[in-house]
mmCIF file of C-alpha atoms in Angstrom:
data_model
loop_
_atom_site.group_PDB
_atom_site.id
_atom_site.type_symbol
_atom_site.label_atom_id
_atom_site.label_comp_id
_atom_site.label_asym_id
_atom_site.label_seq_id
_atom_site.Cartn_x
_atom_site.Cartn_y
_atom_site.Cartn_z
ATOM 1 C CA UNK A 1 4.559 -26.972 -21.977
ATOM 2 C CA UNK A 2 4.426 -24.474 -19.022
ATOM 3 C CA UNK A 3 1.986 -26.833 -16.923
ATOM 4 C CA UNK A 4 4.151 -29.910 -17.647
ATOM 5 C CA UNK A 5 7.310 -27.958 -16.320
ATOM 6 C CA UNK A 6 5.411 -26.976 -13.314
ATOM 7 C CA UNK A 7 4.269 -30.431 -12.651
ATOM 8 C CA UNK A 8 7.854 -31.618 -13.240
ATOM 9 C CA UNK A 9 9.071 -29.088 -10.701
ATOM 10 C CA UNK A 10 6.359 -30.240 -8.197
ATOM 11 C CA UNK A 11 7.236 -33.825 -8.431
ATOM 12 C CA UNK A 12 10.865 -32.950 -8.263
ATOM 13 C CA UNK A 13 10.111 -31.160 -4.961
ATOM 14 C CA UNK A 14 8.292 -34.262 -3.682
ATOM 15 C CA UNK A 15 11.256 -36.455 -4.507
ATOM 16 C CA UNK A 16 13.718 -34.124 -2.744
ATOM 17 C CA UNK A 17 11.294 -34.329 0.247
ATOM 18 C CA UNK A 18 11.407 -38.213 0.086
ATOM 19 C CA UNK A 19 15.281 -38.038 -0.118
ATOM 20 C CA UNK A 20 15.281 -35.965 3.121
ATOM 21 C CA UNK A 21 13.069 -38.403 4.865
ATOM 22 C CA UNK A 22 15.154 -41.218 3.905
ATOM 23 C CA UNK A 23 18.014 -40.002 5.955
ATOM 24 C CA UNK A 24 15.874 -41.024 8.999
ATOM 25 C CA UNK A 25 15.715 -44.789 9.337
ATOM 26 C CA UNK A 26 12.854 -44.743 11.659
ATOM 27 C CA UNK A 27 10.677 -43.325 8.841
ATOM 28 C CA UNK A 28 11.796 -45.502 6.108
ATOM 29 C CA UNK A 29 8.734 -47.703 6.304
ATOM 30 C CA UNK A 30 6.145 -45.072 6.331
ATOM 31 C CA UNK A 31 7.769 -42.556 3.874
ATOM 32 C CA UNK A 32 5.966 -44.343 0.836
ATOM 33 C CA UNK A 33 2.600 -43.582 2.402
ATOM 34 C CA UNK A 34 3.479 -39.790 2.543
ATOM 35 C CA UNK A 35 1.570 -38.066 -0.159
ATOM 36 C CA UNK A 36 -0.531 -35.223 -1.098
ATOM 37 C CA UNK A 37 -3.194 -35.093 -3.889
ATOM 38 C CA UNK A 38 -3.019 -31.650 -5.696
ATOM 39 C CA UNK A 39 -5.714 -30.354 -8.035
ATOM 40 C CA UNK A 40 -4.003 -29.225 -11.283
ATOM 41 C CA UNK A 41 -6.474 -26.257 -11.351
ATOM 42 C CA UNK A 42 -4.827 -24.856 -8.156
ATOM 43 C CA UNK A 43 -1.651 -23.939 -10.136
ATOM 44 C CA UNK A 44 -3.654 -21.701 -12.331
ATOM 45 C CA UNK A 45 -4.497 -18.023 -11.572
ATOM 46 C CA UNK A 46 -7.724 -17.586 -9.713
ATOM 47 C CA UNK A 47 -10.516 -16.640 -12.018
ATOM 48 C CA UNK A 48 -13.307 -16.164 -9.474
ATOM 49 C CA UNK A 49 -13.552 -13.946 -6.425
ATOM 50 C CA UNK A 50 -14.831 -15.572 -3.175
ATOM 51 C CA UNK A 51 -15.705 -12.466 -0.971
ATOM 52 C CA UNK A 52 -17.183 -14.770 1.607
ATOM 53 C CA UNK A 53 -13.738 -16.486 2.242
ATOM 54 C CA UNK A 54 -12.691 -13.253 4.176
ATOM 55 C CA UNK A 55 -14.207 -12.630 7.534
ATOM 56 C CA UNK A 56 -14.393 -8.922 7.972
ATOM 57 C CA UNK A 57 -13.760 -8.466 11.738
ATOM 58 C CA UNK A 58 -15.724 -5.228 12.414
ATOM 59 C CA UNK A 59 -18.475 -2.978 11.179
ATOM 60 C CA UNK A 60 -15.742 -0.243 11.106
ATOM 61 C CA UNK A 61 -13.892 -2.314 8.363
ATOM 62 C CA UNK A 62 -13.755 -1.721 4.739
ATOM 63 C CA UNK A 63 -13.066 -4.135 1.939
ATOM 64 C CA UNK A 64 -9.620 -3.883 0.436
ATOM 65 C CA UNK A 65 -8.840 -5.441 -2.912
ATOM 66 C CA UNK A 66 -5.682 -5.984 -5.115
ATOM 67 C CA UNK A 67 -5.318 -4.375 -8.513
ATOM 68 C CA UNK A 68 -4.744 -7.763 -9.704
ATOM 69 C CA UNK A 69 -7.103 -10.783 -9.758
ATOM 70 C CA UNK A 70 -10.857 -11.294 -10.156
ATOM 71 C CA UNK A 71 -11.809 -9.359 -7.005
ATOM 72 C CA UNK A 72 -10.635 -6.090 -8.669
ATOM 73 C CA UNK A 73 -13.308 -3.808 -9.704
ATOM 74 C CA UNK A 74 -11.245 -1.711 -12.010
ATOM 75 C CA UNK A 75 -9.395 -4.362 -13.889
ATOM 76 C CA UNK A 76 -11.777 -7.401 -13.308
ATOM 77 C CA UNK A 77 -8.972 -9.772 -13.338
ATOM 78 C CA UNK A 78 -7.546 -8.773 -16.592
ATOM 79 C CA UNK A 79 -4.381 -7.086 -15.274
ATOM 80 C CA UNK A 80 -1.144 -8.833 -15.745
ATOM 81 C CA UNK A 81 0.006 -10.043 -12.236
ATOM 82 C CA UNK A 82 3.669 -9.518 -11.263
ATOM 83 C CA UNK A 83 6.016 -12.315 -11.290
ATOM 84 C CA UNK A 84 8.639 -12.821 -8.441
ATOM 85 C CA UNK A 85 11.234 -10.885 -10.343
ATOM 86 C CA UNK A 86 8.936 -7.950 -10.925
ATOM 87 C CA UNK A 87 7.869 -7.920 -7.368
ATOM 88 C CA UNK A 88 11.381 -7.838 -6.170
ATOM 89 C CA UNK A 89 12.225 -5.016 -8.659
ATOM 90 C CA UNK A 90 8.921 -3.078 -7.563
ATOM 91 C CA UNK A 91 10.053 -3.323 -3.823
ATOM 92 C CA UNK A 92 13.667 -2.314 -4.722
ATOM 93 C CA UNK A 93 12.398 0.990 -6.457
ATOM 94 C CA UNK A 94 10.032 1.472 -3.447
ATOM 95 C CA UNK A 95 12.912 1.043 -0.770
ATOM 96 C CA UNK A 96 15.101 3.437 -2.835
ATOM 97 C CA UNK A 97 12.189 6.004 -2.854
ATOM 98 C CA UNK A 98 11.545 5.691 0.961
ATOM 99 C CA UNK A 99 15.222 6.020 1.741
ATOM 100 C CA UNK A 100 15.509 8.925 -0.486
ATOM 101 C CA UNK A 101 12.631 10.810 1.234
ATOM 102 C CA UNK A 102 14.027 9.919 4.735
ATOM 103 C CA UNK A 103 17.350 11.266 3.829
ATOM 104 C CA UNK A 104 16.102 14.624 2.497
ATOM 105 C CA UNK A 105 13.668 14.996 5.412
ATOM 106 C CA UNK A 106 16.589 14.511 7.910
ATOM 107 C CA UNK A 107 18.765 16.990 6.214
ATOM 108 C CA UNK A 108 16.029 19.589 5.270
ATOM 109 C CA UNK A 109 13.087 19.113 7.380
ATOM 110 C CA UNK A 110 10.850 19.510 4.478
ATOM 111 C CA UNK A 111 9.486 17.389 1.581
ATOM 112 C CA UNK A 112 9.736 20.527 -0.366
ATOM 113 C CA UNK A 113 13.512 19.821 -0.543
ATOM 114 C CA UNK A 114 12.721 17.121 -3.040
ATOM 115 C CA UNK A 115 12.102 19.710 -5.689
ATOM 116 C CA UNK A 116 15.642 21.240 -5.214
ATOM 117 C CA UNK A 117 17.915 18.101 -5.111
ATOM 118 C CA UNK A 118 20.119 16.613 -7.652
ATOM 119 C CA UNK A 119 19.349 13.363 -9.443
ATOM 120 C CA UNK A 120 21.899 11.370 -7.455
ATOM 121 C CA UNK A 121 19.752 11.823 -4.349
ATOM 122 C CA UNK A 122 16.588 10.686 -6.000
ATOM 123 C CA UNK A 123 15.444 7.233 -6.893
ATOM 124 C CA UNK A 124 16.703 7.857 -10.260
ATOM 125 C CA UNK A 125 15.604 9.741 -13.429
ATOM 126 C CA UNK A 126 13.654 6.989 -14.689
ATOM 127 C CA UNK A 127 13.166 3.968 -12.158
ATOM 128 C CA UNK A 128 11.927 0.739 -13.800
ATOM 129 C CA UNK A 129 8.686 0.703 -11.663
ATOM 130 C CA UNK A 130 7.328 3.877 -10.085
ATOM 131 C CA UNK A 131 6.962 4.177 -6.249
ATOM 132 C CA UNK A 132 3.357 5.102 -6.801
ATOM 133 C CA UNK A 133 2.533 2.298 -9.174
ATOM 134 C CA UNK A 134 4.135 -0.277 -6.507
ATOM 135 C CA UNK A 135 1.028 0.176 -4.326
ATOM 136 C CA UNK A 136 -1.227 -2.653 -4.929
ATOM 137 C CA UNK A 137 -4.251 -2.465 -2.597
ATOM 138 C CA UNK A 138 -7.331 -0.108 -2.753
ATOM 139 C CA UNK A 139 -10.489 0.847 -1.299
ATOM 140 C CA UNK A 140 -13.655 2.173 -3.184
ATOM 141 C CA UNK A 141 -15.051 5.591 -2.082
ATOM 142 C CA UNK A 142 -17.261 8.368 -3.203
ATOM 143 C CA UNK A 143 -16.534 12.108 -3.635
ATOM 144 C CA UNK A 144 -19.035 14.961 -4.185
ATOM 145 C CA UNK A 145 -22.779 15.733 -4.133
ATOM 146 C CA UNK A 146 -23.944 13.553 -5.830
ATOM 147 C CA UNK A 147 -21.296 11.061 -5.286
ATOM 148 C CA UNK A 148 -18.622 10.229 -8.088
ATOM 149 C CA UNK A 149 -16.848 6.919 -7.545
ATOM 150 C CA UNK A 150 -13.072 6.879 -6.996
ATOM 151 C CA UNK A 151 -10.733 4.020 -6.213
ATOM 152 C CA UNK A 152 -7.857 5.116 -3.943
ATOM 153 C CA UNK A 153 -4.650 3.059 -3.269
ATOM 154 C CA UNK A 154 -3.741 2.733 0.345
ATOM 155 C CA UNK A 155 -0.438 4.342 1.212
ATOM 156 C CA UNK A 156 0.980 4.635 4.810
ATOM 157 C CA UNK A 157 3.753 6.928 3.420
ATOM 158 C CA UNK A 158 1.490 9.611 2.063
ATOM 159 C CA UNK A 159 -0.457 12.404 3.820
ATOM 160 C CA UNK A 160 -2.818 14.169 1.321
ATOM 161 C CA UNK A 161 -5.515 12.211 -0.422
ATOM 162 C CA UNK A 162 -5.476 12.988 -4.204
ATOM 163 C CA UNK A 163 -7.684 11.965 -7.128
ATOM 164 C CA UNK A 164 -7.357 13.193 -10.841
ATOM 165 C CA UNK A 165 -9.753 15.774 -11.686
ATOM 166 C CA UNK A 166 -10.977 17.549 -14.933
ATOM 167 C CA UNK A 167 -9.946 19.794 -16.468
ATOM 168 C CA UNK A 168 -6.328 18.780 -16.477
ATOM 169 C CA UNK A 169 -3.010 19.609 -18.048
ATOM 170 C CA UNK A 170 -1.606 16.011 -17.907
ATOM 171 C CA UNK A 171 -2.995 12.677 -16.575
ATOM 172 C CA UNK A 172 -2.366 8.920 -16.438
ATOM 173 C CA UNK A 173 -4.656 6.256 -17.455
ATOM 174 C CA UNK A 174 -7.448 5.263 -15.310
ATOM 175 C CA UNK A 175 -10.419 2.948 -16.030
ATOM 176 C CA UNK A 176 -13.133 5.259 -14.836
ATOM 177 C CA UNK A 177 -14.213 8.918 -15.577
ATOM 178 C CA UNK A 178 -12.019 11.539 -13.916
ATOM 179 C CA UNK A 179 -13.546 13.425 -10.944
ATOM 180 C CA UNK A 180 -15.487 16.440 -12.274
ATOM 181 C CA UNK A 181 -15.822 19.343 -9.694
ATOM 182 C CA UNK A 182 -18.362 21.132 -11.828
ATOM 183 C CA UNK A 183 -20.902 18.335 -11.115
ATOM 184 C CA UNK A 184 -20.557 18.519 -7.450
ATOM 185 C CA UNK A 185 -22.487 20.987 -5.175
ATOM 186 C CA UNK A 186 -20.159 20.514 -2.157
ATOM 187 C CA UNK A 187 -16.899 21.065 -3.869
ATOM 188 C CA UNK A 188 -14.895 24.052 -2.718
ATOM 189 C CA UNK A 189 -11.196 25.191 -3.458
ATOM 190 C CA UNK A 190 -9.282 26.122 -0.334
ATOM 191 C CA UNK A 191 -8.057 29.826 -0.534
ATOM 192 C CA UNK A 192 -4.227 30.497 0.375
ATOM 193 C CA UNK A 193 -5.347 32.622 3.374
ATOM 194 C CA UNK A 194 -7.263 29.680 5.122
ATOM 195 C CA UNK A 195 -5.765 27.773 8.052
ATOM 196 C CA UNK A 196 -6.061 24.630 6.408
ATOM 197 C CA UNK A 197 -3.623 25.697 3.749
ATOM 198 C CA UNK A 198 -1.280 27.545 6.064
ATOM 199 C CA UNK A 199 -1.176 24.637 8.680
ATOM 200 C CA UNK A 200 -1.147 21.590 6.445
ATOM 201 C CA UNK A 201 0.910 22.549 3.355
ATOM 202 C CA UNK A 202 3.677 24.858 2.074
ATOM 203 C CA UNK A 203 1.807 28.072 1.323
ATOM 204 C CA UNK A 204 2.096 27.761 -2.282
ATOM 205 C CA UNK A 205 -0.535 29.798 -4.223
ATOM 206 C CA UNK A 206 -1.600 30.103 -7.924
ATOM 207 C CA UNK A 207 -2.511 33.241 -9.621
ATOM 208 C CA UNK A 208 -6.064 32.913 -8.448
ATOM 209 C CA UNK A 209 -4.912 32.692 -4.810
ATOM 210 C CA UNK A 210 -5.820 29.122 -4.512
ATOM 211 C CA UNK A 211 -3.916 26.576 -2.266
ATOM 212 C CA UNK A 212 -1.760 24.377 -4.258
ATOM 213 C CA UNK A 213 -0.350 20.970 -3.537
ATOM 214 C CA UNK A 214 2.612 19.035 -5.005
ATOM 215 C CA UNK A 215 3.351 15.411 -3.986
ATOM 216 C CA UNK A 216 6.176 13.572 -5.039
ATOM 217 C CA UNK A 217 6.018 9.832 -5.809
ATOM 218 C CA UNK A 218 9.529 8.845 -6.716
ATOM 219 C CA UNK A 219 9.511 8.677 -10.568
ATOM 220 C CA UNK A 220 6.615 11.345 -10.993
ATOM 221 C CA UNK A 221 4.322 13.642 -9.090
ATOM 222 C CA UNK A 222 0.702 14.888 -8.795
ATOM 223 C CA UNK A 223 -0.269 18.569 -8.285
ATOM 224 C CA UNK A 224 -3.384 20.592 -8.412
ATOM 225 C CA UNK A 225 -5.603 22.569 -6.172
ATOM 226 C CA UNK A 226 -6.384 21.785 -2.568
ATOM 227 C CA UNK A 227 -10.151 21.533 -2.096
ATOM 228 C CA UNK A 228 -12.728 20.295 0.323
ATOM 229 C CA UNK A 229 -15.474 17.928 -0.513
ATOM 230 C CA UNK A 230 -17.794 15.332 0.946
ATOM 231 C CA UNK A 231 -16.087 11.866 1.197
ATOM 232 C CA UNK A 232 -18.252 8.867 1.483
ATOM 233 C CA UNK A 233 -17.048 5.418 2.240
ATOM 234 C CA UNK A 234 -19.489 2.543 1.862
ATOM 235 C CA UNK A 235 -19.319 -0.361 4.221
ATOM 236 C CA UNK A 236 -21.316 -3.475 3.117
ATOM 237 C CA UNK A 237 -22.214 -4.375 6.713
ATOM 238 C CA UNK A 238 -22.774 -0.944 8.353
ATOM 239 C CA UNK A 239 -23.815 1.339 5.683
ATOM 240 C CA UNK A 240 -21.701 4.532 5.075
ATOM 241 C CA UNK A 241 -19.228 6.758 6.702
ATOM 242 C CA UNK A 242 -19.245 10.425 5.630
ATOM 243 C CA UNK A 243 -16.592 13.047 6.348
ATOM 244 C CA UNK A 244 -17.318 16.751 5.398
ATOM 245 C CA UNK A 245 -15.393 18.835 4.745
ATOM 246 C CA UNK A 246 -12.741 16.572 3.786
ATOM 247 C CA UNK A 247 -9.382 18.107 2.425
ATOM 248 C CA UNK A 248 -7.883 16.426 -0.646
ATOM 249 C CA UNK A 249 -5.940 17.217 -3.702
ATOM 250 C CA UNK A 250 -7.760 17.819 -6.978
ATOM 251 C CA UNK A 251 -5.044 16.587 -9.322
ATOM 252 C CA UNK A 252 -4.722 18.334 -12.453
ATOM 253 C CA UNK A 253 -1.195 17.821 -13.547
ATOM 254 C CA UNK A 254 -0.067 14.276 -12.954
ATOM 255 C CA UNK A 255 3.003 12.644 -14.117
ATOM 256 C CA UNK A 256 2.379 9.864 -16.705
ATOM 257 C CA UNK A 257 5.129 7.672 -14.901
ATOM 258 C CA UNK A 258 2.850 7.731 -11.716
ATOM 259 C CA UNK A 259 0.392 5.158 -13.451
ATOM 260 C CA UNK A 260 -1.634 3.648 -10.676
ATOM 261 C CA UNK A 261 -2.857 0.472 -12.600
ATOM 262 C CA UNK A 262 -6.379 1.704 -13.154
ATOM 263 C CA UNK A 263 -6.862 3.520 -9.793
ATOM 264 C CA UNK A 264 -7.804 7.123 -9.701
ATOM 265 C CA UNK A 265 -5.593 8.164 -6.890
ATOM 266 C CA UNK A 266 -4.060 7.645 -3.437
ATOM 267 C CA UNK A 267 -5.542 7.972 0.138
ATOM 268 C CA UNK A 268 -2.894 9.140 2.541
ATOM 269 C CA UNK A 269 -2.708 7.193 5.747
ATOM 270 C CA UNK A 270 0.348 8.774 7.594
ATOM 271 C CA UNK A 271 0.160 10.761 10.704
ATOM 272 C CA UNK A 272 0.337 14.255 9.137
ATOM 273 C CA UNK A 273 -2.536 16.695 9.449
ATOM 274 C CA UNK A 274 -3.730 16.374 5.820
ATOM 275 C CA UNK A 275 -4.017 12.521 5.954
ATOM 276 C CA UNK A 276 -7.169 10.491 6.355
ATOM 277 C CA UNK A 277 -6.086 9.391 9.713
ATOM 278 C CA UNK A 278 -5.637 12.874 11.092
ATOM 279 C CA UNK A 279 -8.704 14.435 9.521
ATOM 280 C CA UNK A 280 -11.002 11.729 10.993
ATOM 281 C CA UNK A 281 -9.148 11.753 14.428
ATOM 282 C CA UNK A 282 -8.423 8.078 14.133
ATOM 283 C CA UNK A 283 -5.957 6.960 16.975
ATOM 284 C CA UNK A 284 -5.906 3.313 15.789
ATOM 285 C CA UNK A 285 -6.212 1.564 12.350
ATOM 286 C CA UNK A 286 -5.198 -1.833 11.021
ATOM 287 C CA UNK A 287 -5.106 -3.619 7.632
ATOM 288 C CA UNK A 288 -5.133 -7.163 6.369
ATOM 289 C CA UNK A 289 -4.021 -7.898 3.007
ATOM 290 C CA UNK A 290 -5.212 -10.919 1.321
ATOM 291 C CA UNK A 291 -2.937 -13.958 0.919
ATOM 292 C CA UNK A 292 -4.512 -14.771 -2.525
ATOM 293 C CA UNK A 293 -5.900 -12.773 -5.370
ATOM 294 C CA UNK A 294 -9.242 -14.742 -5.228
ATOM 295 C CA UNK A 295 -10.248 -13.128 -1.903
ATOM 296 C CA UNK A 296 -10.307 -9.384 -0.547
ATOM 297 C CA UNK A 297 -8.803 -8.152 2.463
ATOM 298 C CA UNK A 298 -9.922 -5.381 4.816
ATOM 299 C CA UNK A 299 -8.901 -2.025 6.592
ATOM 300 C CA UNK A 300 -10.337 -1.276 10.135
ATOM 301 C CA UNK A 301 -10.512 2.296 11.366
ATOM 302 C CA UNK A 302 -10.506 2.553 15.330
ATOM 303 C CA UNK A 303 -9.744 -0.024 17.829
ATOM 304 C CA UNK A 304 -12.732 -2.552 18.347
ATOM 305 C CA UNK A 305 -13.679 -5.329 20.736
ATOM 306 C CA UNK A 306 -12.876 -7.710 17.871
ATOM 307 C CA UNK A 307 -9.287 -7.246 18.352
ATOM 308 C CA UNK A 308 -9.534 -9.274 21.519
ATOM 309 C CA UNK A 309 -10.817 -12.352 19.647
ATOM 310 C CA UNK A 310 -7.840 -12.782 17.722
ATOM 311 C CA UNK A 311 -5.196 -14.381 19.824
ATOM 312 C CA UNK A 312 -2.510 -14.249 17.235
ATOM 313 C CA UNK A 313 -2.661 -10.500 17.111
ATOM 314 C CA UNK A 314 0.246 -8.751 18.860
ATOM 315 C CA UNK A 315 0.621 -5.046 19.397
ATOM 316 C CA UNK A 316 3.926 -3.078 19.325
ATOM 317 C CA UNK A 317 4.181 0.726 19.885
ATOM 318 C CA UNK A 318 4.879 3.075 17.013
ATOM 319 C CA UNK A 319 8.051 5.097 17.632
ATOM 320 C CA UNK A 320 7.471 8.681 18.334
ATOM 321 C CA UNK A 321 9.985 11.698 18.445
ATOM 322 C CA UNK A 322 9.756 15.518 18.613
ATOM 323 C CA UNK A 323 10.105 15.440 14.704
ATOM 324 C CA UNK A 324 7.092 13.867 13.149
ATOM 325 C CA UNK A 325 7.832 11.060 10.663
ATOM 326 C CA UNK A 326 6.484 10.489 7.221
ATOM 327 C CA UNK A 327 6.328 6.720 7.952
ATOM 328 C CA UNK A 328 5.210 4.578 10.790
ATOM 329 C CA UNK A 329 8.497 3.642 12.591
ATOM 330 C CA UNK A 330 8.852 0.558 14.646
ATOM 331 C CA UNK A 331 11.676 -0.639 16.884
ATOM 332 C CA UNK A 332 13.242 -3.752 15.996
ATOM 333 C CA UNK A 333 15.470 -5.248 18.779
ATOM 334 C CA UNK A 334 16.039 -8.764 17.350
ATOM 335 C CA UNK A 335 15.154 -11.744 15.425
ATOM 336 C CA UNK A 336 14.934 -15.513 16.269
ATOM 337 C CA UNK A 337 14.489 -18.674 14.280
ATOM 338 C CA UNK A 338 12.843 -21.468 15.942
ATOM 339 C CA UNK A 339 13.651 -19.718 19.331
ATOM 340 C CA UNK A 340 17.339 -19.129 18.570
ATOM 341 C CA UNK A 341 18.369 -15.542 18.379
ATOM 342 C CA UNK A 342 20.346 -14.389 15.521
ATOM 343 C CA UNK A 343 24.071 -13.477 16.434
ATOM 344 C CA UNK A 344 23.315 -9.948 15.558
ATOM 345 C CA UNK A 345 23.989 -7.033 17.904
ATOM 346 C CA UNK A 346 20.863 -4.959 18.510
ATOM 347 C CA UNK A 347 22.797 -1.779 17.327
ATOM 348 C CA UNK A 348 22.519 -3.272 13.779
ATOM 349 C CA UNK A 349 18.711 -3.022 13.951
ATOM 350 C CA UNK A 350 18.609 0.485 15.349
ATOM 351 C CA UNK A 351 21.102 2.028 12.946
ATOM 352 C CA UNK A 352 18.853 1.171 10.053
ATOM 353 C CA UNK A 353 15.579 1.793 11.845
ATOM 354 C CA UNK A 354 12.331 0.000 10.702
ATOM 355 C CA UNK A 355 9.026 1.110 9.246
ATOM 356 C CA UNK A 356 5.841 -0.601 8.347
ATOM 357 C CA UNK A 357 4.951 0.287 4.733
ATOM 358 C CA UNK A 358 1.558 -0.684 2.741
ATOM 359 C CA UNK A 359 3.351 -0.307 -0.526
ATOM 360 C CA UNK A 360 6.016 -2.896 0.122
ATOM 361 C CA UNK A 361 5.539 -6.510 -0.331
ATOM 362 C CA UNK A 362 8.807 -7.996 0.773
ATOM 363 C CA UNK A 363 10.214 -7.602 4.238
ATOM 364 C CA UNK A 364 13.776 -5.812 3.579
ATOM 365 C CA UNK A 365 16.679 -6.202 6.239
ATOM 366 C CA UNK A 366 20.252 -4.632 6.684
ATOM 367 C CA UNK A 367 22.881 -6.848 4.798
ATOM 368 C CA UNK A 368 24.417 -7.805 8.193
ATOM 369 C CA UNK A 369 21.048 -9.126 9.513
ATOM 370 C CA UNK A 370 19.996 -10.748 6.268
ATOM 371 C CA UNK A 371 23.437 -12.603 6.082
ATOM 372 C CA UNK A 372 22.800 -14.091 9.702
ATOM 373 C CA UNK A 373 19.329 -14.988 8.747
ATOM 374 C CA UNK A 374 20.260 -16.665 5.696
#
């Protein structure tokens, strides 16, 4: 029944196209020959991952996969994909979370202010979909000696990398064993007196004088000890990348609401000192998410000669200010459709500002800009 409705909708779409073409007299004789043969199987969700369909542009690139679809290592195509309504709901929750953080940082200068605010300034006491769970794409890495595999969601709006650890007070569901520090010879807890704790985090200590992190993700949070460990990232083309010591959060108290769809944690990619970008001294990075669940994408660290080979790639500067931003700010000055500028003043774009966010699917616009675009 579902397939029949899809086919009916498709044929209705073709009929609409034909009716549009019929308004052009010069095309009247040729419109009957306009056709497209469609395989019925293309209407169904993909069941096979074609990793060769994506050309990874550089040896400095890593495979990025969606939590959904057959390319996912953690869900193996068994996770329920989101429909359009769920995607919009997810993005709405994510947007509210981002706006909330920006508002609080503007009025307090610190994310620690999140802990002290009333509910009317937060995303909500119980959003439909958590901001953490809205992140879809992840990389595979290894922590410890010997290495223990972790699956980390890419988040350009987070700084510290965290993964769930054992022992724990609370944790969300994940498909693989939790990271066990007792099985690693390179694990070390960061003391409160260390420069890493004093410069990268609010100086919060537990009774054992260990450095503590606490990260908010909209409808939940992750907290635990700050530690150093050996981080190993495997590239199928160029071997391995190792960073030691790498500062990360060993999450022992993780809100159930921050369910990450089988992933073990988040890798922070913002510009703050504790992020992966800052710790590895990367001045450039780029990512390409797949347009289909049947293929992977990639993330590239560093600027390579391959950038010149892609003529469709354009660059724009990231806006900077004296006060570091949690997000990657871009300056939008206007929009054009088929070469025609929208009748919107440039101030309408600058009032709202713009960011690039790896956890959002849909491009969101201010109401005045959206009205003109529509």
